[in-house]
Tab-separated table of C-alpha atoms and ligand atoms in Angstrom:
chain	number	residue	atom	x	y	z
Q	1	MET	CA	-4.443	36.424	16.880
Q	2	SER	CA	-3.294	36.442	13.287
Q	3	ALA	CA	-5.298	34.604	10.614
Q	4	PRO	CA	-4.330	30.948	10.503
Q	5	LEU	CA	-1.840	29.705	7.974
Q	6	ARG	CA	-3.799	27.915	5.243
Q	7	VAL	CA	-2.343	24.596	4.145
Q	8	ALA	CA	-3.597	22.144	1.529
Q	9	VAL	CA	-2.606	18.525	2.160
Q	10	VAL	CA	-3.020	16.380	-0.951
Q	11	GLY	CA	-3.653	12.691	-0.299
Q	12	SER	CA	-5.608	11.441	2.711
Q	13	GLY	CA	-3.734	8.258	3.625
Q	14	PRO	CA	-1.731	7.888	6.835
Q	15	ALA	CA	0.942	10.435	5.824
Q	16	GLY	CA	-1.779	12.971	4.948
Q	17	PHE	CA	-3.581	12.500	8.231
Q	18	TYR	CA	-0.388	12.577	10.307
Q	19	ALA	CA	0.700	15.762	8.502
Q	20	SER	CA	-2.750	17.310	9.023
Q	21	ASP	CA	-2.673	16.401	12.694
Q	22	ALA	CA	0.770	17.914	13.252
Q	23	LEU	CA	-0.320	21.084	11.431
Q	24	LEU	CA	-3.570	21.434	13.359
Q	25	ARG	CA	-1.733	21.092	16.679
Q	26	SER	CA	0.395	24.146	15.909
Q	27	ASP	CA	-0.384	27.407	17.646
Q	28	ASP	CA	2.660	29.294	16.404
Q	29	PRO	CA	1.320	29.924	13.837
Q	30	PRO	CA	-2.200	28.493	14.053
Q	31	VAL	CA	-3.019	26.447	10.938
Q	32	SER	CA	-6.145	25.426	9.057
Q	33	VAL	CA	-5.968	22.360	6.826
Q	34	ASP	CA	-7.880	21.352	3.720
Q	35	LEU	CA	-7.191	17.655	3.084
Q	36	LEU	CA	-7.825	16.762	-0.568
Q	37	ASP	CA	-8.198	13.323	-2.109
Q	38	ARG	CA	-8.836	12.063	-5.621
Q	39	LEU	CA	-11.223	9.493	-4.154
Q	40	PRO	CA	-14.496	10.263	-2.372
Q	41	THR	CA	-13.201	8.374	0.685
Q	42	PRO	CA	-10.255	9.113	2.999
Q	43	TRP	CA	-7.591	6.830	4.630
Q	44	GLY	CA	-5.690	5.792	1.486
Q	45	LEU	CA	-3.970	2.443	1.939
Q	46	VAL	CA	-5.609	1.913	5.323
Q	47	ARG	CA	-8.807	1.423	3.333
Q	48	PHE	CA	-7.417	0.096	0.042
Q	49	GLY	CA	-4.099	-1.535	0.974
Q	50	VAL	CA	-4.276	-3.120	4.426
Q	51	ALA	CA	-5.621	-6.646	4.007
Q	52	PRO	CA	-9.287	-7.158	4.907
Q	53	ASP	CA	-8.396	-9.759	7.550
Q	54	HIS	CA	-6.167	-7.213	9.325
Q	55	GLU	CA	-8.955	-5.258	10.955
Q	56	ASN	CA	-6.730	-4.491	13.960
Q	57	ILE	CA	-4.315	-2.557	11.704
Q	58	LYS	CA	-7.203	-0.594	10.209
Q	59	ALA	CA	-8.111	0.590	13.720
Q	60	VAL	CA	-5.562	3.392	13.192
Q	61	SER	CA	-8.401	5.165	11.370
Q	62	ARG	CA	-9.829	6.050	14.807
Q	63	ALA	CA	-6.846	8.349	15.296
Q	64	PHE	CA	-7.568	9.883	11.874
Q	65	GLU	CA	-11.167	10.515	12.932
Q	66	LYS	CA	-9.877	12.487	15.915
Q	67	THR	CA	-7.724	14.581	13.579
Q	68	ALA	CA	-10.733	15.254	11.369
Q	69	ALA	CA	-12.666	16.486	14.421
Q	70	ARG	CA	-10.057	19.186	15.159
Q	71	PRO	CA	-11.109	22.792	14.494
Q	72	GLY	CA	-9.772	24.072	11.174
Q	73	PHE	CA	-9.976	20.723	9.327
Q	74	ARG	CA	-11.909	20.254	6.081
Q	75	PHE	CA	-12.001	17.246	3.741
Q	76	PHE	CA	-12.404	17.580	-0.029
Q	77	GLY	CA	-12.953	14.127	-1.533
Q	78	ASN	CA	-13.347	13.558	-5.284
Q	79	VAL	CA	-10.846	16.332	-6.048
Q	80	ASP	CA	-8.138	15.097	-8.399
Q	81	VAL	CA	-5.192	17.481	-8.054
Q	82	GLY	CA	-3.386	17.772	-11.372
Q	83	ARG	CA	-6.651	17.218	-13.267
Q	84	VAL	CA	-9.481	19.366	-11.855
Q	85	VAL	CA	-7.207	21.760	-10.015
Q	86	SER	CA	-3.541	22.405	-10.695
Q	87	HIS	CA	-0.596	22.734	-8.348
Q	88	ALA	CA	-0.314	26.419	-9.340
Q	89	GLU	CA	-3.981	26.998	-8.471
Q	90	LEU	CA	-3.433	25.456	-5.047
Q	91	LEU	CA	-0.439	27.732	-4.469
Q	92	GLU	CA	-2.663	30.734	-5.303
Q	93	ARG	CA	-5.096	29.681	-2.577
Q	94	TYR	CA	-2.879	28.285	0.171
Q	95	ASP	CA	0.207	29.419	2.024
Q	96	ALA	CA	1.695	25.966	1.529
Q	97	VAL	CA	0.877	22.646	-0.144
Q	98	VAL	CA	1.925	19.277	1.297
Q	99	TYR	CA	1.874	16.256	-1.022
Q	100	THR	CA	1.162	12.940	0.654
Q	101	VAL	CA	0.017	11.102	-2.456
Q	102	GLY	CA	1.853	7.834	-1.780
Q	103	ALA	CA	3.173	5.572	-4.515
Q	104	GLN	CA	0.344	4.950	-6.912
Q	105	THR	CA	1.687	2.355	-9.279
Q	106	ASP	CA	3.781	-0.810	-9.268
Q	107	ARG	CA	7.409	-1.567	-10.058
Q	108	ARG	CA	7.883	-3.811	-13.068
Q	109	LEU	CA	10.006	-6.918	-13.409
Q	110	GLY	CA	11.111	-6.044	-16.945
Q	111	ILE	CA	10.956	-9.652	-18.216
Q	112	PRO	CA	9.284	-11.174	-21.294
Q	113	GLY	CA	5.681	-12.238	-20.784
Q	114	GLU	CA	5.088	-9.782	-17.965
Q	115	ASP	CA	1.915	-8.501	-19.627
Q	116	LEU	CA	0.407	-11.857	-20.577
Q	117	PRO	CA	-3.198	-12.222	-19.398
Q	118	GLY	CA	-3.047	-13.831	-15.967
Q	119	SER	CA	0.059	-11.832	-14.934
Q	120	TRP	CA	-0.947	-8.965	-12.651
Q	121	PRO	CA	0.682	-6.392	-10.452
Q	122	ALA	CA	-0.107	-7.306	-6.847
Q	123	THR	CA	-1.237	-3.695	-6.400
Q	124	ALA	CA	-4.209	-4.384	-8.723
Q	125	PHE	CA	-5.150	-7.576	-6.893
Q	126	VAL	CA	-4.987	-5.765	-3.542
Q	127	ALA	CA	-7.046	-2.825	-4.820
Q	128	TRP	CA	-9.611	-5.276	-6.239
Q	129	TYR	CA	-10.223	-7.313	-3.082
Q	130	ASN	CA	-10.239	-4.106	-1.039
Q	131	GLY	CA	-13.000	-2.446	-3.076
Q	132	HIS	CA	-11.028	0.377	-4.756
Q	133	PRO	CA	-13.557	1.915	-7.168
Q	134	ASP	CA	-11.069	1.990	-10.080
Q	135	PHE	CA	-10.379	-1.750	-9.885
Q	136	GLN	CA	-13.815	-3.319	-9.603
Q	137	ASP	CA	-14.144	-4.220	-13.300
Q	138	LEU	CA	-11.111	-6.494	-13.129
Q	139	SER	CA	-11.631	-10.195	-13.252
Q	140	PHE	CA	-8.968	-12.502	-11.828
Q	141	ASP	CA	-8.988	-16.028	-13.175
Q	142	LEU	CA	-8.277	-18.190	-10.133
Q	143	SER	CA	-9.078	-21.469	-11.855
Q	144	GLY	CA	-5.487	-22.695	-12.259
Q	145	GLU	CA	-4.034	-25.016	-9.638
Q	146	ARG	CA	-0.991	-22.917	-8.867
Q	147	ALA	CA	-0.520	-19.198	-8.314
Q	148	VAL	CA	2.933	-17.646	-8.177
Q	149	VAL	CA	3.596	-14.521	-6.127
Q	150	VAL	CA	6.861	-12.807	-7.039
Q	151	GLY	CA	8.498	-10.882	-4.184
Q	152	ASN	CA	9.266	-11.395	-0.541
Q	153	GLY	CA	7.653	-8.385	1.114
Q	154	ASN	CA	4.546	-7.958	3.235
Q	155	VAL	CA	2.384	-7.236	0.199
Q	156	ALA	CA	3.419	-10.600	-1.281
Q	157	ILE	CA	2.491	-12.243	2.025
Q	158	ASP	CA	-0.874	-10.429	2.053
Q	159	CYS	CA	-1.624	-11.710	-1.464
Q	160	ALA	CA	-0.553	-15.278	-0.664
Q	161	ARG	CA	-2.621	-15.297	2.517
Q	162	MET	CA	-5.719	-13.776	0.889
Q	163	LEU	CA	-5.608	-16.463	-1.813
Q	164	ALA	CA	-5.505	-19.109	0.917
Q	165	LEU	CA	-8.248	-17.864	3.262
Q	166	THR	CA	-11.205	-20.161	3.901
Q	167	ALA	CA	-14.853	-19.113	3.566
Q	168	ALA	CA	-15.084	-18.869	7.368
Q	169	GLU	CA	-11.967	-16.658	7.570
Q	170	LEU	CA	-13.257	-14.400	4.793
Q	171	ALA	CA	-16.747	-14.156	6.296
Q	172	ARG	CA	-15.493	-11.929	9.128
Q	173	THR	CA	-13.822	-9.437	6.784
Q	174	ASP	CA	-14.813	-6.580	4.496
Q	175	THR	CA	-13.405	-8.294	1.379
Q	176	VAL	CA	-15.609	-7.247	-1.536
Q	177	ALA	CA	-18.199	-9.831	-2.557
Q	178	ALA	CA	-16.771	-10.641	-6.009
Q	179	ALA	CA	-13.287	-11.261	-4.623
Q	180	GLU	CA	-14.592	-13.298	-1.722
Q	181	ARG	CA	-16.601	-15.511	-4.074
Q	182	ALA	CA	-13.645	-15.893	-6.456
Q	183	ILE	CA	-11.308	-16.924	-3.619
Q	184	ILE	CA	-13.811	-19.414	-2.161
Q	185	ASP	CA	-14.511	-20.936	-5.586
Q	186	SER	CA	-10.896	-20.807	-6.723
Q	187	GLY	CA	-9.131	-23.866	-8.095
Q	188	ILE	CA	-5.835	-22.755	-6.589
Q	189	ARG	CA	-4.238	-25.501	-4.510
Q	190	GLU	CA	-0.747	-24.088	-4.268
Q	191	ILE	CA	0.517	-20.557	-3.816
Q	192	MET	CA	4.238	-20.265	-4.402
Q	193	MET	CA	6.079	-17.179	-3.159
Q	194	LEU	CA	9.408	-16.412	-4.818
Q	195	GLY	CA	12.210	-14.540	-3.066
Q	196	ARG	CA	15.105	-13.498	-5.288
Q	197	ARG	CA	17.467	-13.444	-2.298
Q	198	GLY	CA	17.706	-15.707	0.740
Q	199	PRO	CA	15.613	-16.011	3.908
Q	200	VAL	CA	17.902	-13.612	5.815
Q	201	GLN	CA	17.270	-10.889	3.219
Q	202	ALA	CA	13.464	-11.296	3.098
Q	203	ALA	CA	11.594	-7.985	3.434
Q	204	PHE	CA	8.518	-9.406	5.182
Q	205	THR	CA	8.163	-8.988	8.936
Q	206	PRO	CA	7.858	-11.789	11.527
Q	207	PRO	CA	4.208	-11.251	12.594
Q	208	GLU	CA	3.096	-11.439	8.943
Q	209	LEU	CA	5.236	-14.548	8.311
Q	210	GLN	CA	3.941	-16.201	11.466
Q	211	GLU	CA	0.350	-15.750	10.304
Q	212	LEU	CA	1.065	-17.880	7.237
Q	213	GLY	CA	1.661	-20.744	9.620
Q	214	GLU	CA	-1.655	-20.235	11.374
Q	215	LEU	CA	-4.098	-20.429	8.493
Q	216	ALA	CA	-7.074	-22.760	8.784
Q	217	GLY	CA	-6.987	-23.939	5.196
Q	218	ALA	CA	-3.347	-23.962	4.119
Q	219	ASP	CA	-0.146	-25.760	5.028
Q	220	VAL	CA	3.014	-23.721	4.780
Q	221	ILE	CA	5.906	-25.489	3.117
Q	222	VAL	CA	9.590	-24.568	3.318
Q	223	ASP	CA	12.399	-26.725	1.940
Q	224	PRO	CA	15.089	-27.049	4.662
Q	225	HIS	CA	17.773	-26.812	1.954
Q	226	ASP	CA	16.644	-23.246	1.304
Q	227	LEU	CA	17.557	-22.422	4.900
Q	228	GLU	CA	21.180	-23.515	4.628
Q	229	LEU	CA	22.845	-20.137	4.813
Q	230	ASP	CA	25.887	-18.939	2.918
Q	231	PRO	CA	28.623	-17.521	5.205
Q	232	ALA	CA	27.735	-13.881	4.530
Q	233	SER	CA	24.040	-14.440	5.365
Q	234	ALA	CA	24.942	-16.432	8.470
Q	235	ASP	CA	27.142	-13.534	9.551
Q	236	ALA	CA	24.399	-10.996	8.824
Q	237	LEU	CA	22.008	-13.075	10.917
Q	238	GLU	CA	24.470	-13.068	13.833
Q	239	HIS	CA	24.325	-9.288	13.861
Q	240	ASP	CA	20.619	-8.930	13.212
Q	241	ARG	CA	18.706	-7.655	16.190
Q	242	GLU	CA	15.237	-8.822	15.320
Q	243	ARG	CA	13.611	-9.190	11.942
Q	244	ALA	CA	15.831	-11.608	10.054
Q	245	ARG	CA	16.614	-13.675	13.114
Q	246	ARG	CA	12.921	-14.117	13.955
Q	247	ASN	CA	12.023	-14.744	10.314
Q	248	VAL	CA	14.631	-17.498	10.048
Q	249	GLU	CA	13.443	-19.072	13.312
Q	250	LEU	CA	9.899	-19.155	11.969
Q	251	LEU	CA	11.019	-20.550	8.609
Q	252	ARG	CA	12.993	-23.303	10.366
Q	253	GLU	CA	9.912	-24.164	12.362
Q	254	PHE	CA	7.837	-24.294	9.152
Q	255	ALA	CA	10.463	-26.528	7.519
Q	256	ARG	CA	10.214	-29.020	10.394
Q	257	ARG	CA	6.434	-29.279	10.123
Q	258	GLU	CA	4.630	-32.298	8.742
Q	259	PRO	CA	1.990	-30.942	6.308
Q	260	LYS	CA	-1.535	-31.519	7.647
Q	261	GLY	CA	-2.967	-32.153	4.204
Q	262	LEU	CA	-5.010	-28.939	4.264
Q	263	PRO	CA	-6.787	-27.928	1.034
Q	264	ARG	CA	-4.094	-25.425	0.021
Q	265	ARG	CA	-0.332	-25.100	0.362
Q	266	ILE	CA	1.746	-21.953	0.586
Q	267	VAL	CA	5.255	-22.755	-0.621
Q	268	LEU	CA	8.029	-20.305	0.225
Q	269	ARG	CA	11.003	-20.436	-2.145
Q	270	PHE	CA	14.221	-18.468	-1.949
Q	271	LEU	CA	17.107	-17.545	-4.266
Q	272	VAL	CA	15.020	-17.743	-7.421
Q	273	SER	CA	14.026	-15.053	-9.945
Q	274	PRO	CA	11.529	-15.223	-12.774
Q	275	VAL	CA	13.271	-14.676	-16.117
Q	276	GLU	CA	10.199	-15.133	-18.286
Q	277	ILE	CA	6.481	-15.570	-17.866
Q	278	VAL	CA	5.498	-18.147	-20.454
Q	279	GLY	CA	2.259	-19.163	-22.147
Q	280	SER	CA	0.504	-18.945	-25.472
Q	281	GLY	CA	-2.120	-16.243	-25.115
Q	282	ARG	CA	-2.165	-16.408	-21.323
Q	283	VAL	CA	0.019	-17.374	-18.373
Q	284	GLU	CA	0.942	-21.042	-18.324
Q	285	GLY	CA	4.112	-20.954	-16.296
Q	286	VAL	CA	7.111	-19.055	-15.004
Q	287	GLU	CA	10.669	-19.786	-15.973
Q	288	LEU	CA	12.952	-19.351	-12.980
Q	289	VAL	CA	16.657	-18.977	-12.578
Q	290	ARG	CA	18.458	-20.037	-9.448
Q	291	ASN	CA	20.428	-17.194	-7.843
Q	292	GLU	CA	23.464	-16.974	-5.657
Q	293	LEU	CA	24.265	-14.125	-3.321
Q	294	VAL	CA	27.177	-11.835	-4.029
Q	295	SER	CA	28.431	-8.831	-2.144
Q	296	GLU	CA	27.674	-5.666	-4.105
Q	297	ARG	CA	27.990	-2.092	-2.847
Q	298	GLY	CA	27.756	-3.166	0.774
Q	299	ARG	CA	24.743	-5.446	0.381
Q	300	LEU	CA	24.151	-9.022	-0.672
Q	301	ALA	CA	22.657	-9.025	-4.158
Q	302	ALA	CA	21.132	-11.863	-6.207
Q	303	ARG	CA	23.242	-13.061	-9.144
Q	304	PRO	CA	21.771	-15.595	-11.578
Q	305	THR	CA	23.428	-18.993	-11.977
Q	306	ALA	CA	22.968	-21.322	-14.947
Q	307	ALA	CA	20.300	-23.430	-13.196
Q	308	ARG	CA	16.801	-22.955	-14.552
Q	309	GLU	CA	13.400	-24.565	-14.077
Q	310	THR	CA	9.855	-23.911	-15.278
Q	311	ILE	CA	6.959	-23.836	-12.834
Q	312	PRO	CA	3.508	-24.330	-14.371
Q	313	CYS	CA	0.930	-21.865	-13.039
Q	314	GLY	CA	-2.231	-20.025	-14.057
Q	315	LEU	CA	-1.753	-16.770	-12.157
Q	316	VAL	CA	1.234	-14.548	-11.473
Q	317	LEU	CA	1.088	-11.690	-8.980
Q	318	ARG	CA	4.114	-9.411	-9.257
Q	319	SER	CA	4.730	-7.956	-5.815
Q	320	VAL	CA	8.077	-6.226	-6.121
Q	321	GLY	CA	7.183	-2.849	-4.666
Q	322	TYR	CA	5.097	0.233	-5.328
Q	323	LEU	CA	6.294	3.214	-7.362
Q	324	GLY	CA	5.485	6.925	-7.089
Q	325	VAL	CA	3.826	8.789	-9.963
Q	326	GLU	CA	4.631	12.292	-11.197
Q	327	LEU	CA	2.150	15.025	-10.403
Q	328	PRO	CA	1.952	17.709	-13.135
Q	329	GLY	CA	3.842	20.867	-12.176
Q	330	VAL	CA	5.649	19.355	-9.170
Q	331	PRO	CA	9.308	18.227	-9.359
Q	332	PHE	CA	9.689	14.448	-9.574
Q	333	ASP	CA	12.662	12.099	-9.661
Q	334	GLU	CA	11.940	9.407	-12.270
Q	335	GLU	CA	14.749	7.221	-11.039
Q	336	THR	CA	13.620	6.899	-7.457
Q	337	GLY	CA	9.893	7.608	-7.924
Q	338	VAL	CA	9.799	10.330	-5.268
Q	339	MET	CA	9.581	14.127	-5.144
Q	340	PRO	CA	13.164	15.341	-4.648
Q	341	ASN	CA	13.199	16.906	-1.213
Q	342	ASP	CA	15.246	18.046	1.713
Q	343	GLY	CA	13.587	16.882	4.918
Q	344	GLY	CA	10.183	17.286	3.260
Q	345	ARG	CA	10.834	20.613	1.448
Q	346	VAL	CA	10.365	19.790	-2.238
Q	347	THR	CA	13.526	20.874	-4.030
Q	348	GLY	CA	13.025	23.629	-6.588
Q	349	ALA	CA	9.373	24.341	-5.750
Q	350	GLU	CA	8.203	27.219	-3.583
Q	351	ARG	CA	5.919	26.583	-0.593
Q	352	THR	CA	5.704	22.907	-1.550
Q	353	TYR	CA	6.339	19.992	0.805
Q	354	CYS	CA	5.939	16.215	0.809
Q	355	ALA	CA	5.629	13.392	3.300
Q	356	GLY	CA	5.127	9.628	3.286
Q	357	TRP	CA	5.934	7.339	0.362
Q	358	ILE	CA	6.172	10.175	-2.202
Q	359	LYS	CA	8.917	11.637	0.037
Q	360	ARG	CA	10.959	8.582	1.050
Q	361	GLY	CA	9.727	5.744	-1.194
Q	362	PRO	CA	7.383	2.847	-0.389
Q	363	SER	CA	8.819	1.555	2.868
Q	364	GLY	CA	7.955	1.166	6.515
Q	365	VAL	CA	4.741	0.530	8.381
Q	366	ILE	CA	1.826	2.926	8.849
Q	367	GLY	CA	3.351	4.428	11.994
Q	368	THR	CA	6.592	5.275	10.145
Q	369	ASN	CA	4.637	8.033	8.417
Q	370	LYS	CA	4.031	9.858	11.681
Q	371	LYS	CA	7.681	10.693	12.289
Q	372	ASP	CA	8.121	11.373	8.586
Q	373	ALA	CA	5.145	13.771	8.454
Q	374	THR	CA	6.256	15.503	11.642
Q	375	GLU	CA	9.661	16.243	10.101
Q	376	THR	CA	7.948	17.813	7.082
Q	377	VAL	CA	5.535	19.849	9.175
Q	378	ASP	CA	8.390	21.100	11.377
Q	379	ALA	CA	10.139	22.356	8.222
Q	380	LEU	CA	6.938	23.999	6.987
Q	381	LEU	CA	6.239	25.728	10.297
Q	382	ALA	CA	9.856	26.912	10.515
Q	383	ASP	CA	9.473	28.445	7.042
Q	384	ALA	CA	6.212	30.100	8.108
Q	385	ARG	CA	7.822	31.572	11.214
Q	386	ALA	CA	10.736	32.827	9.106
Q	387	GLY	CA	8.258	34.635	6.836
Q	388	ARG	CA	9.048	32.456	3.825
Q	389	LEU	CA	5.435	31.513	3.139
Q	390	VAL	CA	3.839	34.374	1.194
Q	391	ALA	CA	0.140	34.859	1.797
Q	392	PRO	CA	-1.776	33.869	-1.320
Q	393	SER	CA	-4.194	36.124	-3.163
Q	394	GLY	CA	-6.639	33.539	-4.525
Q	395	GLY	CA	-10.007	32.707	-2.970
Q	396	ASP	CA	-11.428	29.572	-1.410
Q	397	LEU	CA	-10.890	26.239	-3.140
Q	398	GLY	CA	-14.620	25.537	-2.862
Q	399	GLU	CA	-15.421	28.530	-5.083
Q	400	LEU	CA	-13.034	27.303	-7.779
Q	401	LEU	CA	-14.545	23.826	-7.651
Q	402	ASP	CA	-18.037	25.364	-7.904
Q	403	GLU	CA	-16.996	27.379	-10.962
Q	404	ARG	CA	-15.750	24.160	-12.573
Q	405	GLY	CA	-18.829	22.181	-11.640
Q	406	VAL	CA	-16.763	19.787	-9.520
Q	407	LEU	CA	-18.828	18.249	-6.752
Q	408	PHE	CA	-16.766	17.213	-3.781
Q	409	VAL	CA	-17.429	14.935	-0.841
Q	410	ASP	CA	-16.858	16.712	2.451
Q	411	TYR	CA	-16.180	15.029	5.779
Q	412	GLU	CA	-19.882	14.716	6.550
Q	413	GLY	CA	-20.318	13.027	3.193
Q	414	TRP	CA	-17.598	10.540	4.084
Q	415	GLN	CA	-19.288	9.958	7.452
Q	416	ALA	CA	-22.492	9.120	5.534
Q	417	ILE	CA	-20.590	6.570	3.418
Q	418	ASP	CA	-18.925	5.162	6.531
Q	419	ALA	CA	-22.246	4.832	8.381
Q	420	ALA	CA	-23.917	3.185	5.379
Q	421	GLU	CA	-21.086	0.672	5.051
Q	422	ARG	CA	-21.016	-0.167	8.740
Q	423	SER	CA	-24.784	-0.637	8.894
Q	424	MET	CA	-24.662	-3.008	5.895
Q	425	GLY	CA	-21.870	-4.969	7.587
Q	426	GLU	CA	-23.431	-5.213	11.035
Q	427	PRO	CA	-26.110	-7.867	10.410
Q	428	LEU	CA	-23.498	-9.966	8.591
Q	429	GLY	CA	-20.964	-9.824	11.424
Q	430	ARG	CA	-18.548	-7.866	9.235
Q	431	PRO	CA	-16.865	-4.563	10.071
Q	432	ARG	CA	-18.446	-3.043	6.960
Q	433	VAL	CA	-19.653	-3.825	3.464
Q	434	LYS	CA	-17.767	-1.424	1.231
Q	435	VAL	CA	-19.484	0.800	-1.287
Q	436	THR	CA	-17.331	0.227	-4.360
Q	437	GLY	CA	-18.786	2.035	-7.370
Q	438	TRP	CA	-17.970	5.656	-8.161
Q	439	ASP	CA	-21.640	6.568	-8.714
Q	440	GLU	CA	-22.769	4.838	-5.564
Q	441	LEU	CA	-19.971	6.424	-3.534
Q	442	LEU	CA	-20.864	9.868	-4.821
Q	443	ASP	CA	-24.587	9.299	-4.212
Q	444	THR	CA	-23.988	8.066	-0.685
Q	445	GLY	CA	-21.433	10.774	0.024
Q	446	ARG	CA	-23.899	13.488	-0.998
Q	447	PRO	CA	-21.371	15.671	-2.780
Q	448	VAL	CA	-21.760	19.318	-2.027
Q	449	GLN	CA	-20.895	22.672	-3.434
Q	450	SER	CA	-18.681	25.091	-1.607
Q	451	PRO	CA	-18.994	25.041	2.203
L	1	NAP	P1	8.910	-4.379	0.007
L	1	NAP	O1	8.812	-4.631	1.469
L	1	NAP	O2	9.903	-3.363	-0.440
L	1	NAP	O3	9.234	-5.785	-0.696
L	1	NAP	C1	9.485	-5.874	-2.052
L	1	NAP	C2	10.035	-7.253	-2.359
L	1	NAP	O4	10.172	-7.361	-3.769
L	1	NAP	C3	11.405	-7.516	-1.749
L	1	NAP	O5	11.453	-8.836	-1.294
L	1	NAP	C4	12.341	-7.330	-2.955
L	1	NAP	O6	13.515	-8.103	-2.879
L	1	NAP	C5	11.469	-7.876	-4.050
L	1	NAP	N1	11.892	-7.449	-5.387
L	1	NAP	C6	12.132	-6.196	-5.819
L	1	NAP	N2	12.480	-6.221	-7.122
L	1	NAP	C7	12.450	-7.519	-7.497
L	1	NAP	C8	12.702	-8.186	-8.713
L	1	NAP	N3	13.042	-7.519	-9.805
L	1	NAP	N4	12.579	-9.534	-8.739
L	1	NAP	C9	12.229	-10.230	-7.647
L	1	NAP	N5	11.972	-9.648	-6.468
L	1	NAP	C10	12.082	-8.310	-6.391
L	1	NAP	O7	7.537	-3.900	-0.633
L	1	NAP	P2	6.009	-4.313	-0.409
L	1	NAP	O8	5.836	-5.720	-0.050
L	1	NAP	O9	5.313	-3.772	-1.600
L	1	NAP	O10	5.591	-3.442	0.847
L	1	NAP	C11	5.685	-2.002	0.850
L	1	NAP	C12	5.736	-1.510	2.278
L	1	NAP	O11	4.463	-1.686	2.904
L	1	NAP	C13	6.731	-2.267	3.133
L	1	NAP	O12	7.376	-1.383	3.999
L	1	NAP	C14	5.868	-3.238	3.888
L	1	NAP	O13	6.415	-3.695	5.122
L	1	NAP	C15	4.620	-2.409	4.101
L	1	NAP	N6	3.466	-3.303	4.330
L	1	NAP	C16	3.219	-3.664	5.609
L	1	NAP	C17	2.189	-4.549	5.863
L	1	NAP	C18	1.939	-4.975	7.287
L	1	NAP	O14	2.524	-4.397	8.195
L	1	NAP	N7	1.127	-5.960	7.519
L	1	NAP	C19	1.410	-5.061	4.829
L	1	NAP	C20	1.694	-4.669	3.525
L	1	NAP	C21	2.737	-3.782	3.286
L	1	NAP	P3	14.928	-7.426	-2.511
L	1	NAP	O15	14.917	-7.274	-1.038
L	1	NAP	O16	15.902	-8.432	-3.012
L	1	NAP	O17	15.007	-6.102	-3.232
């Protein structure tokens, strides 16, 4: 049998693992995969994005473990592509490179006051409570009585829910200690979520919305007037098969509820946009404009009216979507935040592919990445079979990393981190206690030199 095709997959979140899995299943040609990650730990947003109280969603990592056990798989953690090794150097060492680096930053609102202390991208808050090693020095002031979450997606819901969890709800999770303490001790009594469009256009999904109504320590409040639909939304709802219809049903049920007087309230507002974040020296409030919906290029868009109001608050989490980041030497579309591509083949770059959020933008659930990665891998394997992937002349990546004095965490190193975390969590009844510092991660992961 011919030597396996050698593929580097960069980014070890769901798209990276699904791409690796599809590659390792190929026998025409057989493929070996080196999966690289900037962090010492794999799983990407399954570890650092999925909310700590969603342990059932994190269970997808068991499928990733099976992929990692396949012959021909190697993990290189703590290898920052673009910094310690370039795209060109990967191309010298691999027949093909697949980028599955996700969307590593946040979209901005572009309004005055956005950078006032106390106004944060939701991505930073999420990374903080989830133990991302780059976000552990942050300190969120949760002393104000009201927090405002801008956006109507599942990340906004995650943030609102996390801020409302009780000590007992948090105790079962792997929320990092500092965040858990801050949430328990927080002065926040009201979390207000702001949707710029109406309830029919909300991006969140019904199971996530439903959970807001099942929290032990928070009432969910919806103003019935916000659920009076304009004709175009009512028509859209008629034709909706599932999401919007179920969301609106749930919202109507929330609107009918008598608040129980629980310690916190989650207030869902619609058709409002922040126009300015106000405060002298730090966030003191958000100025909102009331919107109306207008038909624009085949969709209902939010158009501001003259009606304004100011909501006092001490914290703003801006949750209006993630955004991809350019990787040096690889084509990138600034406008859309993705690598320009045709079915996963990166346009204008030889032997270079992409999958996941850096391919299609930050949308869909974890499972969406499986189909997406399979499409990319099918294109890659077709190119290999057509002889379009030229065998590289360079050596093993490990040797290059050795030369540069870069220690990397291999899969066994990750398994050591995983075991240490699980054993710390066990006596506490938690799935794990995360190791969060770079030094501690690298110590526990016993970084190695070339395999
Ligand atoms: P998202 O689903 O795209 O939602 C972004 C929200 O921000 C939308 O409501 C959008 O409104 C709003 N928005 C955008 N620009 C805005 C602006 N300038 N002003 C006000 N609002 C603005 O993104 P996400 O919440 O970051 O989630 C990313 C992906 O991860 C989604 O596919 C999500 O379902 C998934 N996810 C899933 C889970 C889960 O399954 N539990 C958890 C977290 C994330 P418009 O619709 O008007 O643009």
